[in-house]
PDB file of C-alpha atoms in Angstrom:
ATOM      1  CA  MET D1445     -68.870  33.808 -53.890  1.00 89.00           C
ATOM      2  CA  LEU D1446     -66.235  32.200 -51.067  1.00 95.00           C
ATOM      3  CA  THR D1447     -67.063  29.083 -49.180  1.00 97.00           C
ATOM      4  CA  TYR D1448     -66.036  27.750 -45.734  1.00 97.00           C
ATOM      5  CA  ILE D1449     -63.271  26.161 -47.242  1.00 97.00           C
ATOM      6  CA  ASP D1450     -62.070  29.210 -49.197  1.00 97.00           C
ATOM      7  CA  ALA D1451     -61.856  31.061 -46.005  1.00 97.00           C
ATOM      8  CA  ILE D1452     -59.502  28.589 -44.257  1.00 98.00           C
ATOM      9  CA  HIS D1453     -57.158  28.430 -47.277  1.00 97.00           C
ATOM     10  CA  ALA D1454     -57.230  32.080 -47.933  1.00 97.00           C
ATOM     11  CA  ALA D1455     -56.143  31.846 -43.775  1.00 97.00           C
ATOM     12  CA  MET D1456     -53.716  30.016 -43.978  1.00 98.00           C
ATOM     13  CA  ALA D1457     -51.909  31.566 -47.243  1.00 97.00           C
ATOM     14  CA  ASP D1458     -52.363  34.738 -45.611  1.00 97.00           C
ATOM     15  CA  LEU D1459     -50.494  33.989 -42.331  1.00 98.00           C
ATOM     16  CA  LEU D1460     -47.781  32.225 -44.276  1.00 98.00           C
ATOM     17  CA  GLU D1461     -47.412  35.676 -46.413  1.00 97.00           C
ATOM     18  CA  GLU D1462     -47.551  38.022 -43.101  1.00 97.00           C
ATOM     19  CA  ASP D1463     -45.094  35.768 -40.637  1.00 97.00           C
ATOM     20  CA  PRO D1464     -42.299  33.730 -41.757  1.00 98.00           C
ATOM     21  CA  ALA D1465     -42.504  31.866 -38.327  1.00 98.00           C
ATOM     22  CA  VAL D1466     -45.973  30.088 -39.631  1.00 98.00           C
ATOM     23  CA  PHE D1467     -45.563  26.736 -41.211  1.00 98.00           C
ATOM     24  CA  LEU D1468     -48.252  24.212 -42.228  1.00 98.00           C
ATOM     25  CA  ALA D1469     -47.568  20.331 -41.567  1.00 98.00           C
ATOM     26  CA  GLY D1470     -49.691  17.186 -42.007  1.00 97.00           C
ATOM     27  CA  GLU D1471     -50.701  14.205 -44.027  1.00 96.00           C
ATOM     28  CA  ASP D1472     -50.825  15.087 -47.845  1.00 95.00           C
ATOM     29  CA  VAL D1473     -50.971  18.621 -47.092  1.00 97.00           C
ATOM     30  CA  GLY D1474     -48.171  19.396 -50.248  1.00 94.00           C
ATOM     31  CA  GLY D1475     -48.211  18.536 -53.887  1.00 85.00           C
ATOM     32  CA  ILE D1476     -50.730  18.152 -55.542  1.00 85.00           C
ATOM     33  CA  PHE D1477     -53.219  16.357 -52.998  1.00 87.00           C
ATOM     34  CA  GLY D1478     -53.352  19.689 -51.022  1.00 92.00           C
ATOM     35  CA  GLY D1479     -54.781  17.951 -48.218  1.00 92.00           C
ATOM     36  CA  ALA D1480     -57.360  15.589 -47.626  1.00 91.00           C
ATOM     37  CA  PHE D1481     -59.913  18.222 -48.340  1.00 94.00           C
ATOM     38  CA  LYS D1482     -57.955  20.465 -50.859  1.00 95.00           C
ATOM     39  CA  ALA D1483     -57.778  23.497 -47.913  1.00 96.00           C
ATOM     40  CA  THR D1484     -53.880  23.515 -48.440  1.00 97.00           C
ATOM     41  CA  LYS D1485     -53.689  22.890 -52.379  1.00 95.00           C
ATOM     42  CA  GLY D1486     -51.309  25.274 -54.087  1.00 95.00           C
ATOM     43  CA  LEU D1487     -49.372  26.711 -50.903  1.00 97.00           C
ATOM     44  CA  GLU D1488     -46.810  24.425 -51.415  1.00 96.00           C
ATOM     45  CA  GLU D1489     -46.099  25.549 -54.725  1.00 95.00           C
ATOM     46  CA  ARG D1490     -46.402  29.482 -53.304  1.00 96.00           C
ATOM     47  CA  PHE D1491     -44.346  28.576 -50.136  1.00 97.00           C
ATOM     48  CA  PRO D1492     -41.500  26.225 -50.583  1.00 96.00           C
ATOM     49  CA  GLY D1493     -40.514  24.251 -47.544  1.00 96.00           C
ATOM     50  CA  ARG D1494     -43.133  25.511 -45.345  1.00 97.00           C
ATOM     51  CA  VAL D1495     -45.827  23.601 -46.360  1.00 98.00           C
ATOM     52  CA  LEU D1496     -45.063  19.864 -45.143  1.00 97.00           C
ATOM     53  CA  ASN D1497     -46.242  16.576 -45.747  1.00 97.00           C
ATOM     54  CA  THR D1498     -45.586  14.163 -42.503  1.00 96.00           C
ATOM     55  CA  PRO D1499     -46.113  10.749 -42.105  1.00 95.00           C
ATOM     56  CA  ILE D1500     -49.258   9.094 -41.124  1.00 95.00           C
ATOM     57  CA  ALA D1501     -49.064   9.437 -37.722  1.00 96.00           C
ATOM     58  CA  GLU D1502     -51.275  11.816 -35.671  1.00 97.00           C
ATOM     59  CA  ASP D1503     -49.661  11.509 -32.200  1.00 97.00           C
ATOM     60  CA  ALA D1504     -46.310  12.540 -34.032  1.00 97.00           C
ATOM     61  CA  ILE D1505     -47.749  15.409 -35.927  1.00 98.00           C
ATOM     62  CA  ALA D1506     -48.732  17.024 -32.553  1.00 98.00           C
ATOM     63  CA  GLY D1507     -45.531  16.177 -31.271  1.00 98.00           C
ATOM     64  CA  PHE D1508     -43.366  17.519 -33.792  1.00 97.00           C
ATOM     65  CA  GLY D1509     -45.267  20.444 -33.666  1.00 98.00           C
ATOM     66  CA  ILE D1510     -44.926  20.911 -30.222  1.00 98.00           C
ATOM     67  CA  GLY D1511     -41.328  21.246 -30.736  1.00 98.00           C
ATOM     68  CA  ALA D1512     -41.463  23.542 -32.940  1.00 98.00           C
ATOM     69  CA  ALA D1513     -43.581  25.647 -31.151  1.00 98.00           C
ATOM     70  CA  LEU D1514     -41.065  25.494 -28.839  1.00 97.00           C
ATOM     71  CA  ALA D1515     -38.604  26.376 -30.765  1.00 97.00           C
ATOM     72  CA  GLY D1516     -40.404  29.943 -31.841  1.00 97.00           C
ATOM     73  CA  MET D1517     -42.442  28.510 -34.750  1.00 98.00           C
ATOM     74  CA  LYS D1518     -45.867  29.044 -35.247  1.00 98.00           C
ATOM     75  CA  PRO D1519     -47.014  25.254 -36.671  1.00 98.00           C
ATOM     76  CA  VAL D1520     -50.585  24.934 -38.044  1.00 98.00           C
ATOM     77  CA  LEU D1521     -51.001  21.406 -38.243  1.00 98.00           C
ATOM     78  CA  GLU D1522     -53.492  19.569 -40.098  1.00 98.00           C
ATOM     79  CA  MET D1523     -55.375  16.083 -39.105  1.00 97.00           C
ATOM     80  CA  GLN D1524     -57.386  14.710 -42.199  1.00 95.00           C
ATOM     81  CA  PHE D1525     -60.553  13.612 -40.197  1.00 95.00           C
ATOM     82  CA  ALA D1526     -60.796  15.110 -36.020  1.00 96.00           C
ATOM     83  CA  ASP D1527     -61.906  10.998 -35.085  1.00 96.00           C
ATOM     84  CA  PHE D1528     -57.790  10.590 -36.132  1.00 96.00           C
ATOM     85  CA  GLY D1529     -56.691  13.693 -34.074  1.00 96.00           C
ATOM     86  CA  ILE D1530     -58.035  11.310 -30.846  1.00 96.00           C
ATOM     87  CA  LEU D1531     -54.335   9.440 -31.399  1.00 97.00           C
ATOM     88  CA  ALA D1532     -53.041  12.908 -31.165  1.00 97.00           C
ATOM     89  CA  HIS D1533     -54.967  13.316 -28.178  1.00 97.00           C
ATOM     90  CA  ASN D1534     -51.859  13.033 -25.361  1.00 97.00           C
ATOM     91  CA  GLN D1535     -49.745  15.246 -27.080  1.00 98.00           C
ATOM     92  CA  ILE D1536     -52.036  18.165 -27.737  1.00 98.00           C
ATOM     93  CA  VAL D1537     -53.638  17.879 -23.297  1.00 97.00           C
ATOM     94  CA  ASN D1538     -50.673  16.857 -21.633  1.00 96.00           C
ATOM     95  CA  ASN D1539     -47.498  18.072 -23.545  1.00 97.00           C
ATOM     96  CA  ALA D1540     -49.326  20.851 -25.121  1.00 98.00           C
ATOM     97  CA  GLY D1541     -52.113  21.919 -22.551  1.00 97.00           C
ATOM     98  CA  ALA D1542     -49.916  21.640 -19.268  1.00 97.00           C
ATOM     99  CA  HIS D1543     -47.040  23.264 -20.685  1.00 97.00           C
ATOM    100  CA  PHE D1544     -47.240  26.523 -19.658  1.00 97.00           C
ATOM    101  CA  PHE D1545     -48.717  25.461 -16.451  1.00 96.00           C
ATOM    102  CA  ARG D1546     -45.311  23.600 -15.587  1.00 95.00           C
ATOM    103  CA  THR D1547     -43.113  25.903 -17.381  1.00 97.00           C
ATOM    104  CA  GLY D1548     -44.222  29.401 -18.163  1.00 97.00           C
ATOM    105  CA  VAL D1549     -43.486  28.763 -21.297  1.00 97.00           C
ATOM    106  CA  PRO D1550     -47.027  28.530 -23.880  1.00 96.00           C
ATOM    107  CA  VAL D1551     -46.974  26.238 -26.686  1.00 98.00           C
ATOM    108  CA  ASN D1552     -48.312  27.816 -30.047  1.00 98.00           C
ATOM    109  CA  ILE D1553     -49.608  25.129 -31.792  1.00 98.00           C
ATOM    110  CA  THR D1554     -53.136  25.679 -34.090  1.00 98.00           C
ATOM    111  CA  VAL D1555     -54.684  22.002 -34.875  1.00 98.00           C
ATOM    112  CA  ARG D1556     -56.809  21.775 -37.744  1.00 98.00           C
ATOM    113  CA  MET D1557     -59.926  19.012 -37.268  1.00 98.00           C
ATOM    114  CA  PRO D1558     -62.301  18.567 -39.930  1.00 97.00           C
ATOM    115  CA  MET D1559     -65.340  17.494 -37.719  1.00 97.00           C
ATOM    116  CA  GLY D1560     -68.870  16.585 -38.254  1.00 95.00           C
ATOM    117  CA  GLY D1561     -70.919  14.357 -40.183  1.00 85.00           C
ATOM    118  CA  THR D1562     -71.493  13.860 -44.145  1.00 85.00           C
ATOM    119  CA  PRO D1563     -73.337  11.053 -46.189  1.00 87.00           C
ATOM    120  CA  GLY D1564     -71.731   7.572 -45.982  1.00 85.00           C
ATOM    121  CA  GLY D1565     -68.871   8.695 -43.981  1.00 87.00           C
ATOM    122  CA  GLY D1566     -69.572   6.005 -41.569  1.00 88.00           C
ATOM    123  CA  PRO D1567     -68.663   5.787 -37.235  1.00 90.00           C
ATOM    124  CA  PHE D1568     -64.779   6.593 -38.026  1.00 89.00           C
ATOM    125  CA  HIS D1569     -65.138   9.851 -40.276  1.00 92.00           C
ATOM    126  CA  CYS D1570     -68.013  11.582 -38.437  1.00 92.00           C
ATOM    127  CA  GLN D1571     -67.403  12.104 -35.108  1.00 95.00           C
ATOM    128  CA  SER D1572     -67.159  15.536 -33.691  1.00 96.00           C
ATOM    129  CA  THR D1573     -64.598  15.581 -30.673  1.00 96.00           C
ATOM    130  CA  GLU D1574     -64.399  18.758 -29.456  1.00 98.00           C
ATOM    131  CA  ALA D1575     -65.288  18.164 -25.903  1.00 97.00           C
ATOM    132  CA  LEU D1576     -62.768  15.503 -25.434  1.00 97.00           C
ATOM    133  CA  PHE D1577     -60.216  18.437 -25.772  1.00 98.00           C
ATOM    134  CA  ALA D1578     -62.128  20.955 -24.152  1.00 97.00           C
ATOM    135  CA  HIS D1579     -62.213  19.042 -20.694  1.00 97.00           C
ATOM    136  CA  TYR D1580     -58.503  19.636 -20.494  1.00 97.00           C
ATOM    137  CA  PRO D1581     -57.328  22.847 -19.271  1.00 97.00           C
ATOM    138  CA  GLY D1582     -54.589  24.916 -21.452  1.00 97.00           C
ATOM    139  CA  VAL D1583     -55.939  23.861 -24.850  1.00 98.00           C
ATOM    140  CA  HIS D1584     -58.288  26.497 -26.718  1.00 98.00           C
ATOM    141  CA  VAL D1585     -61.328  24.737 -28.763  1.00 98.00           C
ATOM    142  CA  LEU D1586     -62.935  27.221 -31.580  1.00 98.00           C
ATOM    143  CA  THR D1587     -66.006  25.510 -33.697  1.00 98.00           C
ATOM    144  CA  PRO D1588     -66.620  28.454 -36.655  1.00 97.00           C
ATOM    145  CA  ALA D1589     -69.808  28.380 -38.020  1.00 97.00           C
ATOM    146  CA  THR D1590     -69.674  31.432 -40.946  1.00 96.00           C
ATOM    147  CA  VAL D1591     -67.286  31.598 -43.739  1.00 97.00           C
ATOM    148  CA  ALA D1592     -66.142  35.003 -42.081  1.00 95.00           C
ATOM    149  CA  ASP D1593     -65.222  33.573 -38.804  1.00 96.00           C
ATOM    150  CA  ALA D1594     -63.747  30.387 -40.526  1.00 97.00           C
ATOM    151  CA  TYR D1595     -61.017  33.303 -41.713  1.00 97.00           C
ATOM    152  CA  HIS D1596     -60.626  35.197 -38.915  1.00 96.00           C
ATOM    153  CA  MET D1597     -61.134  33.061 -36.193  1.00 97.00           C
ATOM    154  CA  LEU D1598     -57.935  30.776 -37.741  1.00 98.00           C
ATOM    155  CA  LYS D1599     -56.204  33.616 -37.706  1.00 97.00           C
ATOM    156  CA  LEU D1600     -57.138  34.644 -34.387  1.00 97.00           C
ATOM    157  CA  ALA D1601     -55.849  31.368 -33.656  1.00 98.00           C
ATOM    158  CA  VAL D1602     -52.241  31.107 -34.941  1.00 98.00           C
ATOM    159  CA  GLN D1603     -51.630  33.974 -33.202  1.00 96.00           C
ATOM    160  CA  ASN D1604     -52.766  32.950 -29.515  1.00 96.00           C
ATOM    161  CA  PRO D1605     -49.549  32.004 -27.810  1.00 96.00           C
ATOM    162  CA  ASP D1606     -51.559  29.281 -26.894  1.00 96.00           C
ATOM    163  CA  PRO D1607     -52.552  25.268 -28.248  1.00 98.00           C
ATOM    164  CA  VAL D1608     -55.882  25.798 -30.143  1.00 98.00           C
ATOM    165  CA  VAL D1609     -57.817  22.876 -31.283  1.00 98.00           C
ATOM    166  CA  PHE D1610     -59.741  24.361 -34.907  1.00 98.00           C
ATOM    167  CA  MET D1611     -62.958  22.317 -35.672  1.00 98.00           C
ATOM    168  CA  GLU D1612     -63.950  22.586 -38.923  1.00 98.00           C
ATOM    169  CA  HIS D1613     -67.353  21.071 -39.850  1.00 97.00           C
ATOM    170  CA  LYS D1614     -66.834  18.846 -43.216  1.00 95.00           C
ATOM    171  CA  HIS D1615     -70.265  19.371 -44.393  1.00 94.00           C
ATOM    172  CA  LEU D1616     -69.668  23.341 -44.357  1.00 97.00           C
ATOM    173  CA  TYR D1617     -66.267  23.261 -45.871  1.00 96.00           C
ATOM    174  CA  ARG D1618     -68.166  23.408 -49.553  1.00 94.00           C
ATOM    175  CA  TRP D1619     -71.869  24.197 -48.907  1.00 94.00           C
ATOM    176  CA  LEU D1620     -71.960  27.098 -46.830  1.00 95.00           C
ATOM    177  CA  LYS D1621     -71.136  30.703 -48.786  1.00 95.00           C
ATOM    178  CA  ALA D1622     -70.655  33.935 -48.820  1.00 92.00           C
ATOM    179  CA  GLU D1623     -70.106  37.094 -50.910  1.00 90.00           C
ATOM    180  CA  SER D1624     -66.564  37.644 -48.591  1.00 86.00           C
ATOM    181  CA  LEU D1625     -65.131  37.434 -45.563  1.00 89.00           C
ATOM    182  CA  ASP D1626     -66.726  40.755 -44.240  1.00 83.00           C
ATOM    183  CA  LEU D1627     -67.795  40.131 -40.498  1.00 80.00           C
ATOM    184  CA  PRO D1628     -71.371  40.830 -39.494  1.00 75.00           C
ATOM    185  CA  GLU D1629     -70.879  42.355 -36.154  1.00 72.00           C
ATOM    186  CA  GLY D1630     -68.106  44.893 -37.557  1.00 72.00           C
ATOM    187  CA  PRO D1631     -65.032  45.149 -38.769  1.00 75.00           C
ATOM    188  CA  ALA D1632     -62.957  43.915 -36.123  1.00 80.00           C
ATOM    189  CA  PRO D1633     -63.546  39.963 -35.184  1.00 86.00           C
ATOM    190  CA  LEU D1634     -64.909  38.878 -31.671  1.00 89.00           C
ATOM    191  CA  PRO D1635     -62.061  37.876 -29.340  1.00 92.00           C
ATOM    192  CA  ILE D1636     -61.466  34.350 -28.920  1.00 93.00           C
ATOM    193  CA  GLY D1637     -64.209  32.841 -26.067  1.00 95.00           C
ATOM    194  CA  SER D1638     -67.092  35.308 -27.306  1.00 97.00           C
ATOM    195  CA  ALA D1639     -70.071  34.031 -28.403  1.00 97.00           C
ATOM    196  CA  ARG D1640     -72.384  36.054 -31.134  1.00 96.00           C
ATOM    197  CA  ILE D1641     -76.045  36.609 -31.285  1.00 97.00           C
ATOM    198  CA  ALA D1642     -76.785  34.873 -34.628  1.00 97.00           C
ATOM    199  CA  ARG D1643     -80.593  35.741 -34.530  1.00 98.00           C
ATOM    200  CA  VAL D1644     -82.231  37.940 -32.316  1.00 98.00           C
ATOM    201  CA  GLY D1645     -85.630  36.291 -30.840  1.00 98.00           C
ATOM    202  CA  ARG D1646     -87.878  36.528 -27.530  1.00 97.00           C
ATOM    203  CA  ASP D1647     -89.284  33.496 -27.148  1.00 98.00           C
ATOM    204  CA  VAL D1648     -86.288  30.381 -26.793  1.00 98.00           C
ATOM    205  CA  THR D1649     -82.821  30.789 -26.777  1.00 98.00           C
ATOM    206  CA  VAL D1650     -81.112  28.171 -28.916  1.00 98.00           C
ATOM    207  CA  VAL D1651     -77.553  27.456 -27.916  1.00 98.00           C
ATOM    208  CA  ALA D1652     -75.254  25.735 -30.840  1.00 98.00           C
ATOM    209  CA  TYR D1653     -72.265  26.094 -32.769  1.00 98.00           C
ATOM    210  CA  SER D1654     -70.634  24.602 -36.105  1.00 98.00           C
ATOM    211  CA  ALA D1655     -72.961  23.368 -38.751  1.00 97.00           C
ATOM    212  CA  MET D1656     -75.766  23.136 -35.558  1.00 98.00           C
ATOM    213  CA  VAL D1657     -76.053  26.984 -35.515  1.00 98.00           C
ATOM    214  CA  GLN D1658     -77.020  26.776 -39.631  1.00 97.00           C
ATOM    215  CA  GLU D1659     -79.644  24.086 -38.630  1.00 98.00           C
ATOM    216  CA  ALA D1660     -80.719  26.254 -35.969  1.00 98.00           C
ATOM    217  CA  LEU D1661     -81.373  29.413 -38.234  1.00 98.00           C
ATOM    218  CA  LYS D1662     -83.326  26.992 -40.545  1.00 98.00           C
ATOM    219  CA  ALA D1663     -85.655  26.071 -37.494  1.00 98.00           C
ATOM    220  CA  ALA D1664     -85.997  29.849 -36.494  1.00 98.00           C
ATOM    221  CA  GLU D1665     -86.935  30.499 -40.322  1.00 98.00           C
ATOM    222  CA  PHE D1666     -89.937  27.357 -40.140  1.00 97.00           C
ATOM    223  CA  LEU D1667     -90.942  28.808 -36.354  1.00 98.00           C
ATOM    224  CA  ALA D1668     -91.336  32.312 -37.674  1.00 97.00           C
ATOM    225  CA  GLU D1669     -93.901  31.501 -40.125  1.00 96.00           C
ATOM    226  CA  GLU D1670     -95.880  30.177 -36.833  1.00 94.00           C
ATOM    227  CA  GLY D1671     -95.078  33.462 -34.997  1.00 96.00           C
ATOM    228  CA  ILE D1672     -92.275  31.910 -32.588  1.00 97.00           C
ATOM    229  CA  GLU D1673     -89.219  33.522 -32.180  1.00 98.00           C
ATOM    230  CA  LEU D1674     -85.692  31.604 -31.657  1.00 98.00           C
ATOM    231  CA  GLU D1675     -82.793  33.215 -30.481  1.00 98.00           C
ATOM    232  CA  VAL D1676     -80.108  31.750 -31.578  1.00 98.00           C
ATOM    233  CA  VAL D1677     -76.782  32.140 -29.902  1.00 98.00           C
ATOM    234  CA  ASP D1678     -73.504  30.845 -31.874  1.00 98.00           C
ATOM    235  CA  LEU D1679     -70.933  30.096 -29.227  1.00 98.00           C
ATOM    236  CA  ARG D1680     -67.949  29.905 -31.874  1.00 97.00           C
ATOM    237  CA  SER D1681     -65.834  28.451 -29.354  1.00 97.00           C
ATOM    238  CA  VAL D1682     -66.795  25.834 -26.798  1.00 97.00           C
ATOM    239  CA  LYS D1683     -63.583  26.645 -24.865  1.00 97.00           C
ATOM    240  CA  PRO D1684     -63.211  29.465 -23.212  1.00 97.00           C
ATOM    241  CA  LEU D1685     -67.295  29.465 -23.226  1.00 97.00           C
ATOM    242  CA  ASP D1686     -69.681  32.606 -23.352  1.00 98.00           C
ATOM    243  CA  ILE D1687     -71.480  31.828 -19.983  1.00 97.00           C
ATOM    244  CA  PRO D1688     -72.457  35.470 -19.788  1.00 98.00           C
ATOM    245  CA  THR D1689     -73.916  35.867 -23.529  1.00 98.00           C
ATOM    246  CA  ILE D1690     -75.869  32.706 -23.102  1.00 98.00           C
ATOM    247  CA  LEU D1691     -77.237  33.969 -19.575  1.00 98.00           C
ATOM    248  CA  ALA D1692     -78.134  37.284 -20.931  1.00 98.00           C
ATOM    249  CA  SER D1693     -80.181  35.738 -23.784  1.00 98.00           C
ATOM    250  CA  VAL D1694     -81.999  33.366 -21.188  1.00 98.00           C
ATOM    251  CA  ALA D1695     -82.803  36.255 -18.880  1.00 98.00           C
ATOM    252  CA  ARG D1696     -84.771  37.702 -22.245  1.00 98.00           C
ATOM    253  CA  THR D1697     -86.320  34.388 -23.143  1.00 98.00           C
ATOM    254  CA  ALA D1698     -86.180  32.278 -20.453  1.00 98.00           C
ATOM    255  CA  HIS D1699     -86.673  28.693 -22.263  1.00 98.00           C
ATOM    256  CA  LEU D1700     -82.965  27.254 -23.150  1.00 98.00           C
ATOM    257  CA  LEU D1701     -82.331  24.647 -25.714  1.00 98.00           C
ATOM    258  CA  VAL D1702     -79.056  23.441 -26.794  1.00 98.00           C
ATOM    259  CA  ALA D1703     -78.560  21.891 -30.105  1.00 98.00           C
ATOM    260  CA  GLN D1704     -75.266  19.556 -31.282  1.00 98.00           C
ATOM    261  CA  GLU D1705     -73.980  17.183 -33.709  1.00 97.00           C
ATOM    262  CA  ALA D1706     -71.833  15.476 -31.033  1.00 97.00           C
ATOM    263  CA  PHE D1707     -72.714  12.463 -28.641  1.00 97.00           C
ATOM    264  CA  PRO D1708     -75.108  13.706 -26.186  1.00 96.00           C
ATOM    265  CA  TYR D1709     -73.181  12.075 -22.746  1.00 96.00           C
ATOM    266  CA  GLY D1710     -70.850  14.415 -21.536  1.00 95.00           C
ATOM    267  CA  GLY D1711     -70.978  16.935 -24.561  1.00 96.00           C
ATOM    268  CA  VAL D1712     -70.683  21.029 -24.393  1.00 98.00           C
ATOM    269  CA  GLY D1713     -74.499  20.638 -24.473  1.00 97.00           C
ATOM    270  CA  ALA D1714     -74.652  18.947 -21.113  1.00 97.00           C
ATOM    271  CA  GLU D1715     -72.484  21.426 -19.639  1.00 98.00           C
ATOM    272  CA  VAL D1716     -74.099  25.140 -21.350  1.00 98.00           C
ATOM    273  CA  VAL D1717     -77.266  23.385 -19.443  1.00 98.00           C
ATOM    274  CA  SER D1718     -75.034  22.856 -16.337  1.00 98.00           C
ATOM    275  CA  ARG D1719     -73.364  26.249 -16.009  1.00 98.00           C
ATOM    276  CA  VAL D1720     -77.224  28.020 -16.957  1.00 98.00           C
ATOM    277  CA  VAL D1721     -78.493  25.793 -14.134  1.00 98.00           C
ATOM    278  CA  GLU D1722     -76.277  26.728 -11.675  1.00 97.00           C
ATOM    279  CA  SER D1723     -76.138  30.344 -12.453  1.00 97.00           C
ATOM    280  CA  GLY D1724     -79.260  31.360 -13.852  1.00 97.00           C
ATOM    281  CA  PHE D1725     -81.816  29.070 -12.610  1.00 97.00           C
ATOM    282  CA  HIS D1726     -84.135  31.817 -11.704  1.00 97.00           C
ATOM    283  CA  LEU D1727     -84.039  32.861 -15.620  1.00 98.00           C
ATOM    284  CA  LEU D1728     -85.687  29.247 -16.689  1.00 98.00           C
ATOM    285  CA  ASP D1729     -89.696  28.999 -16.838  1.00 97.00           C
ATOM    286  CA  THR D1730     -88.912  25.288 -17.852  1.00 97.00           C
ATOM    287  CA  PRO D1731     -86.448  22.678 -18.023  1.00 97.00           C
ATOM    288  CA  PRO D1732     -83.375  23.147 -20.502  1.00 97.00           C
ATOM    289  CA  VAL D1733     -83.821  20.354 -23.535  1.00 97.00           C
ATOM    290  CA  ARG D1734     -80.929  19.248 -25.228  1.00 97.00           C
ATOM    291  CA  VAL D1735     -81.584  18.107 -28.793  1.00 98.00           C
ATOM    292  CA  THR D1736     -78.157  15.614 -29.597  1.00 98.00           C
ATOM    293  CA  PRO D1737     -77.853  12.692 -31.607  1.00 97.00           C
ATOM    294  CA  PRO D1738     -78.775   8.769 -30.561  1.00 96.00           C
ATOM    295  CA  ASP D1739     -75.988   7.300 -28.070  1.00 96.00           C
ATOM    296  CA  THR D1740     -74.697   4.981 -30.877  1.00 96.00           C
ATOM    297  CA  PRO D1741     -72.098   4.944 -33.429  1.00 95.00           C
ATOM    298  CA  ILE D1742     -72.883   6.830 -36.528  1.00 95.00           C
ATOM    299  CA  PRO D1743     -73.897   4.688 -39.321  1.00 94.00           C
ATOM    300  CA  SER D1744     -72.521   4.559 -42.286  1.00 93.00           C
ATOM    301  CA  HIS D1745     -75.751   3.992 -44.511  1.00 94.00           C
ATOM    302  CA  PRO D1746     -76.956   7.784 -45.974  1.00 92.00           C
ATOM    303  CA  ASP D1747     -80.522   7.325 -45.291  1.00 94.00           C
ATOM    304  CA  LEU D1748     -79.704   5.937 -41.523  1.00 94.00           C
ATOM    305  CA  TRP D1749     -77.008   9.073 -41.460  1.00 92.00           C
ATOM    306  CA  HIS D1750     -79.874  11.376 -42.128  1.00 91.00           C
ATOM    307  CA  ARG D1751     -81.931   9.972 -39.282  1.00 93.00           C
ATOM    308  CA  HIS D1752     -78.971  10.216 -36.756  1.00 94.00           C
ATOM    309  CA  ARG D1753     -77.866  13.578 -36.871  1.00 95.00           C
ATOM    310  CA  PRO D1754     -79.755  16.255 -35.300  1.00 95.00           C
ATOM    311  CA  HIS D1755     -81.873  18.770 -38.178  1.00 96.00           C
ATOM    312  CA  ALA D1756     -83.767  22.009 -38.394  1.00 97.00           C
ATOM    313  CA  GLU D1757     -86.703  19.383 -37.982  1.00 97.00           C
ATOM    314  CA  ALA D1758     -85.711  18.056 -34.088  1.00 97.00           C
ATOM    315  CA  ILE D1759     -84.928  21.895 -33.335  1.00 98.00           C
ATOM    316  CA  VAL D1760     -88.488  23.050 -34.143  1.00 98.00           C
ATOM    317  CA  GLN D1761     -89.998  20.196 -32.496  1.00 97.00           C
ATOM    318  CA  ALA D1762     -88.115  20.673 -29.331  1.00 97.00           C
ATOM    319  CA  ALA D1763     -88.761  24.322 -28.905  1.00 98.00           C
ATOM    320  CA  ARG D1764     -92.429  23.740 -29.105  1.00 97.00           C
ATOM    321  CA  LYS D1765     -92.141  21.226 -27.064  1.00 94.00           C
ATOM    322  CA  LEU D1766     -90.487  24.195 -24.299  1.00 95.00           C
ATOM    323  CA  LEU D1767     -93.217  26.448 -24.899  1.00 95.00           C
ATOM    324  CA  SER D1768     -95.863  24.107 -24.351  1.00 93.00           C
ATOM    325  CA  PHE D1769     -94.433  23.004 -20.904  1.00 85.00           C
TER     326      PHE D1769
END
């Protein structure tokens, strides 16, 4: 069995093998440590000089990567936590994201950010920051929710000439497993910006991404016993956003529910709801519903964390409410 983090490790190994322009950089990514979550463990030995430890300075890591990209390299940069990646926000969105618009020269960097919560992580190690980067033009933000996508989308990210923020969910690292890296939709990976229908249903469209896809699928299994069929749309990337796939699903179900682990205010869920109401209001039988955590910092205590983070039961309750409107 392959885990989600196995897939990420395999993608980086294959990228290093296939393309001499690729290198890895980040805090403790080399040596015996192999990164905060061991995603790069053993790669320095296999690829000497191409797995580089950096100072604890996220802004400098991103700036170094931008310079290397402008010199023709393809850096894959690791931020130990997405929370700390905020320190590189200026470099990523202003210097990398806007560079092509100013000069016509793209910046091929991929920034890996472990996102999302685990019990006990607290307010500084569990945040989902995807909307902060998706707000700015020129930056792609990818959120793989399966083992296969963790592998194939990382390879696509590095092959993309534009800056990519690659959001990896920490809870999925060792919990999510698959028999292989085979793709459910066929031999070729979906392009960046394409959503997929993770489960077909007729009653409610549930739009989710990253670990919330797994919660949505659990909710769908539970509600199927009651005769309620959820259609689960896995966004896969939150920038670009695949609105046509979402609208096509809403046209089938007439109900929209969006689930996200990130804070509610100004999030991806709000963008999805806005775009659907703007372009597909006539398709809806009920007002759209968002399932999010409370608008509070993330608690450290595991019991409080479980109450804060949305789970399948919250999606179940929201779907029932939609259908009883």
